[in-house]
């Protein structure tokens, strides 16, 4: 029996061996479906061609097939679907650096921009007072998330069934027909059924309103005060009407209830709500996603939860950007829990669905913003738009000098500007740099035309940062002598303290006007005569020794370091 490690390696080898043919097979099938799609499109069978493009993309996703998918859906009149696919292609190629990728990115951007102005939209209007607990709205088989209510969302042309359901209420549905292009429709969801707290009795009514509900007399509470209502929307309560004339109800003033039966206090206004407490440590950034076309988005403390929201909504809001870091968010509170968005507009749109119960939107800092990265050293460049002439220099003055020397022959040379990267070649180890590959190649060709000149190939090059300056050596910790001397004669002295040096200088200053100010030196020249006698240099030391008739030689001497107590 093989050891377990060898058995595992053998299993992995078998899986890898089987995976390679499977990938090759998928690629071959994708190519066949792609060719079939092109053939069907040429024959005018657009719907069949779109299905073949979908199958090819599923087998082997590529940007080229994705663009063909989008183009096919546009020809089929599915403008919203096509717009979403072009946006997918734009995102997939946004970071491309090669020429092919940049070209595909521009194609996706151009088509998406042109389609956006032609899109049809559908708005499902759900008023805040018509949202019972558990309300669910579907468009066909698609469940519409509450954050997408009251939003004009792009949609393909066709007939759609809108269904609204809520626990304990009858189902409501309607159908809407939308043109394939430039059609803006809205569907208003009515109140589902009658809720007990809002019901009203049958009988005479001051005004007839289709949405008016009846009140159950058995459930009415005559002792509880009710908010005042305008005459156009007020329905008299039978419990408060004149009992002697049931045919002509009257609104009567209800006496205030006794203190023991006082109505419960109203919840505080948004301004009186306690401050929101956001999750997180206050140091880690959050993650946000948003649409730039409709007010849909969210911010979460964990990236996984942000990605979950985006994955749920991407089928309906195709331009939701990938979750990215955020250091400030805009939040409102609902039942003590924060709900956060990346902008004021999205926060207000989300808060509008629960406005009666939510606090006001407020901007909150969730993490300190990092300092901007240090700016790299830059080249100073100039170039001509009419000819392959230009140069990049390390110093602005050098760039301006180059420009001045050529501007008479090349008047369109640009003013010197900064560039992070230049294209350079070297001759004998010396770099010659230009702002583009074309100018570098032209300069290199001119330089190598001279006999014996050899140059390296042109290559991109950044400015190398200057090496750090060497550290300045610290001042020696040893104590210093304080010295003074004359410039015209061998007179001077060195003392361990500045006070002693200044006293000597003052005693001789009337006779020696050129005695220097007392200054510090690390070493003095000294001879011994009952103690050290020191001068700032050997000449002064020898003169002082001879004047004192001493024979001890002058020697260099430093002050001893102070002893630690």
XYZ file of C-alpha atoms in Angstrom:
565
model
C 0.000 0.000 0.000
C 1.300 3.467 -0.853
C 1.959 5.884 1.999
C -0.762 8.545 2.366
C 1.494 11.376 1.079
C 2.382 9.423 -2.063
C -1.258 8.536 -2.600
C -2.212 12.211 -2.346
C 0.463 13.213 -4.867
C -0.692 10.512 -7.231
C -4.298 11.717 -6.943
C -3.272 15.320 -7.666
C -1.268 14.194 -10.679
C -4.302 12.349 -12.047
C -6.555 15.379 -11.468
C -4.066 17.679 -13.225
C -3.742 15.257 -16.114
C -7.519 15.140 -16.524
C -7.983 18.919 -16.103
C -5.766 19.914 -19.036
C -7.749 17.943 -21.667
C -10.989 19.223 -20.129
C -9.858 22.844 -20.525
C -8.741 22.200 -24.083
C -12.070 20.568 -24.834
C -13.993 23.558 -23.419
C -11.882 25.930 -25.519
C -12.590 23.898 -28.663
C -16.327 23.826 -27.942
C -16.329 27.567 -27.236
C -14.657 28.223 -30.602
C -17.277 26.137 -32.457
C -20.140 27.961 -30.695
C -18.508 31.315 -31.487
C -18.256 30.443 -35.191
C -21.878 29.233 -35.214
C -22.951 32.502 -33.608
C -21.170 34.565 -36.281
C -22.764 32.451 -39.031
C -26.255 32.780 -37.502
C -25.801 36.529 -37.120
C -24.827 36.833 -40.792
C -28.012 34.897 -41.703
C -30.166 37.326 -39.709
C -31.026 34.768 -37.000
C -30.232 37.185 -34.211
C -31.887 35.414 -31.255
C -30.192 32.105 -32.105
C -26.861 33.907 -32.562
C -27.153 35.538 -29.129
C -27.789 32.155 -27.510
C -24.697 30.727 -29.253
C -22.565 33.671 -28.066
C -23.848 33.077 -24.515
C -22.843 29.411 -24.692
C -19.375 30.271 -26.031
C -18.789 32.818 -23.269
C -19.907 30.346 -20.617
C -17.472 27.701 -21.897
C -14.509 30.071 -22.198
C -14.983 33.666 -20.991
C -13.111 36.252 -23.096
C -13.515 39.986 -23.586
C -13.866 39.515 -27.346
C -16.801 37.133 -26.945
C -18.322 39.424 -24.295
C -18.314 42.351 -26.744
C -19.918 40.150 -29.404
C -22.553 39.137 -26.845
C -23.323 42.786 -26.126
C -23.446 43.696 -29.810
C -25.845 40.794 -30.501
C -28.175 41.797 -27.664
C -28.221 45.359 -28.999
C -29.216 44.104 -32.458
C -31.921 41.975 -30.780
C -33.452 45.071 -29.160
C -32.330 44.138 -25.612
C -30.677 47.468 -24.938
C -30.474 47.201 -21.128
C -28.856 43.756 -21.334
C -26.443 44.996 -24.002
C -25.563 48.046 -21.926
C -24.779 45.860 -18.907
C -22.542 43.569 -21.008
C -20.635 46.536 -22.444
C -20.104 47.780 -18.866
C -18.775 44.325 -17.911
C -16.307 44.502 -20.814
C -15.283 48.018 -19.779
C -14.511 46.838 -16.234
C -12.609 43.769 -17.470
C -10.313 45.877 -19.686
C -9.941 48.941 -17.454
C -6.496 47.924 -16.196
C -5.154 46.780 -19.600
C -1.739 48.074 -20.563
C -1.262 46.440 -23.972
C -2.558 48.065 -27.150
C -5.165 45.362 -27.858
C -6.626 45.631 -24.362
C -6.770 49.435 -24.553
C -8.534 49.223 -27.924
C -11.152 46.791 -26.578
C -11.654 49.048 -23.550
C -12.347 52.043 -25.787
C -14.846 50.021 -27.856
C -16.727 49.052 -24.681
C -16.740 52.647 -23.387
C -17.985 54.094 -26.695
C -20.840 51.580 -27.060
C -21.940 51.869 -23.417
C -21.997 55.672 -23.649
C -24.119 55.649 -26.814
C -26.567 53.055 -25.439
C -27.172 54.802 -22.127
C -29.227 57.615 -23.690
C -31.500 55.068 -25.461
C -32.400 52.902 -22.464
C -35.974 52.308 -21.293
C -36.631 52.380 -17.559
C -39.205 51.007 -15.119
C -39.886 52.530 -11.686
C -41.806 50.499 -9.103
C -43.290 53.110 -6.758
C -43.896 51.962 -3.188
C -45.002 54.725 -0.815
C -43.624 54.624 2.718
C -47.107 54.218 4.229
C -47.882 51.240 1.957
C -45.168 48.883 3.137
C -46.561 46.238 5.476
C -44.182 43.920 7.259
C -42.871 41.216 4.937
C -43.813 43.029 1.716
C -42.308 41.257 -1.303
C -42.390 42.564 -4.883
C -41.477 40.554 -7.948
C -40.995 41.558 -11.567
C -41.707 38.359 -13.386
C -39.579 35.805 -11.544
C -37.080 38.397 -10.251
C -37.386 39.466 -6.605
C -36.957 43.261 -6.372
C -34.810 44.316 -3.423
C -36.343 47.144 -1.319
C -33.373 49.427 -2.048
C -34.452 49.319 -5.719
C -38.006 50.479 -5.067
C -38.693 54.014 -6.333
C -35.656 53.803 -8.653
C -35.774 54.243 -12.444
C -33.940 51.056 -13.457
C -32.893 50.135 -17.024
C -34.948 47.320 -18.506
C -35.334 45.529 -21.833
C -38.502 46.126 -23.820
C -41.366 43.659 -23.291
C -44.389 42.840 -21.123
C -43.740 42.406 -17.412
C -45.986 41.171 -14.607
C -45.533 42.984 -11.292
C -46.664 41.028 -8.213
C -46.837 42.288 -4.609
C -47.319 39.920 -1.651
C -47.418 40.381 2.120
C -48.363 37.983 4.943
C -52.073 38.157 5.771
C -52.928 40.315 2.748
C -54.340 39.435 -0.688
C -51.877 39.311 -3.558
C -51.836 42.219 -6.008
C -50.535 42.121 -9.554
C -50.529 44.137 -12.756
C -48.862 44.048 -16.166
C -46.882 46.769 -17.900
C -45.722 46.975 -21.503
C -42.388 48.697 -22.108
C -41.012 49.758 -25.473
C -37.488 48.640 -26.303
C -36.088 52.180 -26.532
C -36.534 55.528 -24.743
C -39.598 54.480 -22.738
C -39.945 55.503 -19.088
C -42.728 53.702 -17.214
C -43.739 53.533 -13.559
C -46.014 51.184 -11.631
C -47.499 52.263 -8.286
C -48.080 49.500 -5.758
C -51.277 50.140 -3.743
C -51.930 49.304 -0.102
C -52.366 45.539 0.210
C -55.658 44.711 1.978
C -56.824 46.424 5.157
C -54.731 46.516 8.290
C -56.662 46.404 11.619
C -55.166 49.641 12.936
C -56.185 51.508 9.804
C -59.638 50.040 9.207
C -62.788 52.176 9.334
C -66.503 51.230 9.649
C -68.907 51.152 6.772
C -71.490 53.964 6.770
C -71.760 57.622 5.767
C -68.434 59.250 4.841
C -67.702 62.942 4.336
C -65.593 62.149 1.266
C -65.158 59.028 -0.802
C -61.594 57.954 -1.382
C -60.713 54.753 -3.262
C -57.981 53.917 -0.746
C -60.133 54.699 2.330
C -60.561 51.779 4.742
C -63.289 51.083 7.324
C -62.916 50.921 11.089
C -64.176 47.961 13.134
C -66.385 49.426 15.968
C -65.502 46.510 18.220
C -61.813 47.408 18.027
C -62.073 51.195 18.309
C -60.663 52.915 21.380
C -62.688 56.066 22.167
C -60.434 57.048 25.092
C -57.222 57.282 23.046
C -56.501 60.649 21.355
C -55.873 60.474 17.601
C -53.861 62.897 15.465
C -55.902 65.622 13.796
C -56.743 65.004 10.121
C -57.740 67.314 7.324
C -61.476 67.268 6.373
C -60.710 65.769 2.955
C -59.160 62.630 4.465
C -60.995 62.325 7.834
C -63.562 59.571 8.285
C -65.746 59.979 11.434
C -65.359 57.356 14.127
C -68.754 55.878 15.098
C -67.629 55.606 18.704
C -67.289 59.399 18.770
C -70.352 60.255 16.665
C -73.675 61.559 18.078
C -75.544 58.378 19.176
C -78.967 60.026 18.695
C -78.362 60.673 14.997
C -76.487 57.753 13.420
C -77.220 59.031 9.947
C -75.323 62.266 10.517
C -72.107 61.514 12.366
C -70.259 64.357 14.003
C -66.670 64.655 15.139
C -66.680 65.435 18.868
C -63.830 66.525 21.099
C -62.645 63.648 23.245
C -61.836 64.503 26.892
C -58.274 63.985 28.024
C -57.703 60.520 29.519
C -56.882 60.195 33.210
C -53.187 60.102 34.151
C -53.283 56.369 34.834
C -54.382 55.702 31.232
C -52.130 58.190 29.505
C -51.145 57.247 25.970
C -47.601 55.941 25.538
C -44.993 58.562 24.751
C -44.111 59.078 21.096
C -40.684 57.976 19.946
C -38.069 60.746 19.929
C -37.509 62.738 16.775
C -34.463 61.913 14.612
C -32.527 64.793 16.131
C -33.102 63.352 19.613
C -31.916 59.841 18.718
C -28.765 58.605 20.473
C -25.570 58.756 18.490
C -24.983 55.862 16.115
C -22.461 53.272 17.194
C -20.723 51.835 14.146
C -19.011 48.438 14.148
C -15.258 48.241 13.667
C -12.199 49.366 15.598
C -12.048 52.920 14.207
C -8.753 52.152 12.476
C -9.702 49.712 9.691
C -11.375 51.119 6.548
C -14.789 49.888 5.401
C -15.786 48.608 1.942
C -18.370 50.286 -0.301
C -20.029 49.605 -3.645
C -22.328 51.916 -5.584
C -23.981 52.608 -8.910
C -23.161 55.858 -10.689
C -26.486 55.825 -12.518
C -29.062 55.084 -9.803
C -29.013 55.705 -6.052
C -28.106 52.146 -5.046
C -25.139 51.138 -2.909
C -23.943 50.112 0.535
C -20.971 50.291 2.899
C -20.013 47.442 5.206
C -17.297 46.955 7.795
C -16.393 43.563 6.266
C -15.452 43.145 2.620
C -17.272 39.785 2.443
C -20.615 41.381 3.349
C -20.084 44.138 0.776
C -19.335 41.535 -1.893
C -22.451 39.561 -0.892
C -24.626 42.663 -1.407
C -23.018 43.351 -4.788
C -23.448 39.731 -5.929
C -27.150 39.890 -4.988
C -27.782 43.183 -6.815
C -25.471 42.952 -9.853
C -28.073 41.224 -12.012
C -30.409 44.217 -11.619
C -27.874 47.055 -11.271
C -25.123 46.123 -13.705
C -22.861 49.107 -13.058
C -22.266 48.421 -9.346
C -18.544 49.009 -8.888
C -16.347 46.427 -7.111
C -16.145 46.880 -3.333
C -13.386 49.339 -2.495
C -12.008 50.855 0.675
C -13.681 53.894 2.269
C -12.600 56.006 5.225
C -15.880 57.955 5.601
C -19.457 56.691 5.207
C -22.938 58.265 5.392
C -25.281 56.463 7.806
C -28.766 56.617 9.326
C -30.049 54.628 12.293
C -33.020 52.294 12.300
C -34.042 50.600 15.557
C -30.568 51.364 16.896
C -28.772 49.671 13.983
C -26.689 51.685 11.469
C -27.321 51.536 7.709
C -24.479 53.087 5.735
C -23.931 54.221 2.147
C -21.029 55.770 0.217
C -22.790 59.101 -0.478
C -25.505 61.450 0.820
C -27.738 60.775 -2.208
C -27.705 56.994 -1.723
C -28.217 57.324 2.040
C -31.248 59.605 1.543
C -32.729 57.246 -1.072
C -32.323 54.275 1.282
C -33.655 56.244 4.256
C -36.699 57.317 2.222
C -38.106 53.799 2.435
C -38.205 53.950 6.262
C -38.247 57.714 6.819
C -40.783 57.716 9.651
C -38.609 55.405 11.741
C -35.052 56.407 10.789
C -32.643 59.017 12.070
C -31.152 61.618 9.770
C -28.232 60.742 7.493
C -24.887 61.795 8.920
C -21.313 61.493 7.702
C -19.087 59.374 9.935
C -15.357 58.750 9.867
C -14.633 55.009 10.191
C -10.831 55.059 9.840
C -8.066 57.671 9.499
C -7.058 58.277 5.910
C -3.522 57.119 5.112
C -0.968 59.792 4.250
C -0.470 60.299 0.521
C 2.439 58.301 -0.898
C 5.662 60.246 -1.305
C 5.975 61.836 -4.712
C 8.653 60.074 -6.775
C 11.461 62.141 -8.312
C 10.488 63.368 -11.771
C 12.164 64.005 -15.125
C 11.969 67.412 -16.785
C 11.062 66.905 -20.457
C 10.334 68.833 -23.626
C 9.300 67.600 -27.078
C 8.043 68.670 -30.466
C 4.669 67.543 -31.831
C 5.835 67.941 -35.429
C 9.134 66.021 -35.319
C 10.879 63.340 -33.267
C 12.835 65.913 -31.274
C 12.945 66.164 -27.489
C 14.848 65.308 -24.336
C 14.396 64.566 -20.642
C 16.790 65.921 -18.030
C 17.164 65.478 -14.307
C 17.141 69.231 -13.638
C 14.677 71.803 -14.941
C 17.496 74.194 -15.783
C 19.139 71.559 -18.002
C 15.824 70.945 -19.786
C 15.308 74.663 -20.354
C 18.872 74.957 -21.663
C 18.223 72.156 -24.171
C 14.980 73.793 -25.287
C 16.587 77.219 -25.656
C 19.324 75.784 -27.881
C 16.781 74.262 -30.321
C 13.672 76.445 -30.118
C 14.853 78.677 -32.975
C 14.902 75.639 -35.326
C 11.966 73.833 -33.658
C 9.518 76.552 -32.524
C 6.875 74.071 -31.267
C 9.088 72.605 -28.516
C 6.901 72.380 -25.423
C 7.702 74.186 -22.202
C 9.563 71.870 -19.841
C 7.144 69.646 -17.937
C 7.497 66.879 -15.366
C 7.279 63.167 -16.271
C 7.583 60.132 -14.020
C 9.145 57.910 -16.731
C 11.495 58.610 -19.652
C 12.835 56.368 -22.437
C 16.639 56.207 -22.406
C 19.663 54.682 -24.124
C 23.281 54.750 -22.942
C 26.495 55.590 -24.780
C 29.689 54.857 -22.840
C 27.640 54.555 -19.683
C 26.045 57.999 -20.054
C 22.209 58.037 -20.332
C 20.389 59.995 -23.046
C 16.668 60.240 -22.295
C 13.569 61.295 -24.229
C 9.847 61.602 -23.399
C 8.759 58.817 -25.810
C 10.029 55.691 -27.521
C 9.840 57.294 -30.986
C 11.977 60.274 -29.958
C 14.430 57.981 -28.152
C 14.830 55.791 -31.270
C 15.400 58.868 -33.452
C 17.977 60.286 -31.023
C 19.721 56.919 -30.800
C 19.878 56.648 -34.602
C 21.509 60.078 -34.839
C 23.967 59.237 -32.055
C 25.056 55.884 -33.542
C 25.535 57.381 -37.020
C 28.970 58.544 -35.875
C 31.756 56.006 -36.553
C 32.488 53.721 -33.626
C 29.506 54.885 -31.553
C 27.680 52.064 -29.778
C 24.494 52.513 -27.806
C 22.195 50.303 -25.784
C 18.553 49.784 -26.769
C 15.941 52.331 -25.661
C 14.203 51.330 -22.446
C 11.878 52.928 -19.913
C 13.606 54.440 -16.930
C 12.551 56.213 -13.791
C 14.601 58.793 -11.924
C 16.736 57.012 -9.369
C 16.219 58.546 -5.930
C 19.273 60.323 -4.581
C 21.199 58.308 -1.984
C 20.658 59.368 1.576
C 23.192 61.871 2.833
C 25.763 60.342 5.201
C 24.971 60.862 8.828
C 26.801 63.784 10.409
C 29.119 62.400 13.093
C 28.003 63.265 16.550
C 30.037 65.769 18.515
C 32.540 63.963 20.730
C 31.364 63.549 24.243
C 34.855 64.434 25.630
C 35.150 67.874 27.292
C 36.723 70.679 25.241
C 39.472 73.230 25.964
C 38.641 76.934 25.839
C 41.420 78.820 24.019
C 42.401 82.300 22.864
C 45.434 83.457 20.860
C 46.908 86.445 19.076
C 47.296 86.542 15.303
C 50.348 88.827 15.382
C 52.417 87.209 18.146
C 52.944 83.924 19.959
C 50.595 84.789 22.819
C 47.680 82.675 23.919
C 46.384 80.155 26.395
C 43.991 77.238 26.820
C 41.908 76.648 29.967
C 39.534 73.838 30.985
C 36.662 76.325 31.508
C 35.395 79.243 29.512
C 35.466 81.532 32.557
C 39.215 81.014 33.077
C 39.853 81.654 29.366
C 37.801 84.881 29.412
C 39.647 86.087 32.543
C 43.057 85.596 30.851
C 41.864 87.375 27.708
C 40.523 90.338 29.688
C 43.841 90.736 31.551
C 45.816 91.031 28.292
C 43.263 92.661 25.986
C 44.554 96.206 26.562
C 48.023 95.188 25.345
C 46.935 92.558 22.798
C 43.922 93.932 20.969
C 43.909 91.078 18.463
C 43.297 88.276 20.991
C 40.599 86.055 19.557
C 37.346 85.264 21.286
C 37.549 82.192 23.505
C 36.699 79.137 21.440
C 36.582 75.392 21.905
C 39.281 72.946 20.747
C 39.513 69.218 21.345
C 43.276 69.127 21.944
C 45.804 71.649 23.299
C 49.656 71.726 23.442
C 50.858 71.560 27.058
C 54.074 71.375 29.134
C 54.417 70.465 32.796
C 55.647 72.995 35.406
C 53.942 72.228 38.715
C 50.842 71.522 36.636
C 49.862 71.701 32.970
C 50.330 74.943 31.049
C 48.451 74.781 27.726
C 48.298 76.795 24.521
C 46.261 76.469 21.306
C 49.271 75.424 19.164
C 52.915 74.332 19.406
C 54.405 77.774 18.584
C 52.550 79.500 21.411
C 53.324 76.585 23.765
C 57.082 76.779 22.984
C 57.123 80.579 23.494
C 55.283 80.197 26.777
C 57.685 77.397 27.910
C 60.809 79.433 27.064
C 59.468 82.514 28.869
C 58.978 80.338 31.969
C 62.527 78.799 31.636
C 61.067 75.302 31.542
C 62.652 72.346 29.796
C 59.701 69.952 29.706
C 58.576 69.425 26.089
C 55.205 70.524 24.730
C 52.834 67.605 24.124
C 49.300 67.300 22.790
C 46.774 66.794 25.534
C 43.030 66.302 25.817
C 40.918 66.935 28.867
C 39.973 63.805 30.807
C 36.330 62.726 30.652
C 34.379 63.562 33.819
C 34.013 60.676 36.215
C 30.497 59.379 36.924
C 29.328 59.945 40.460
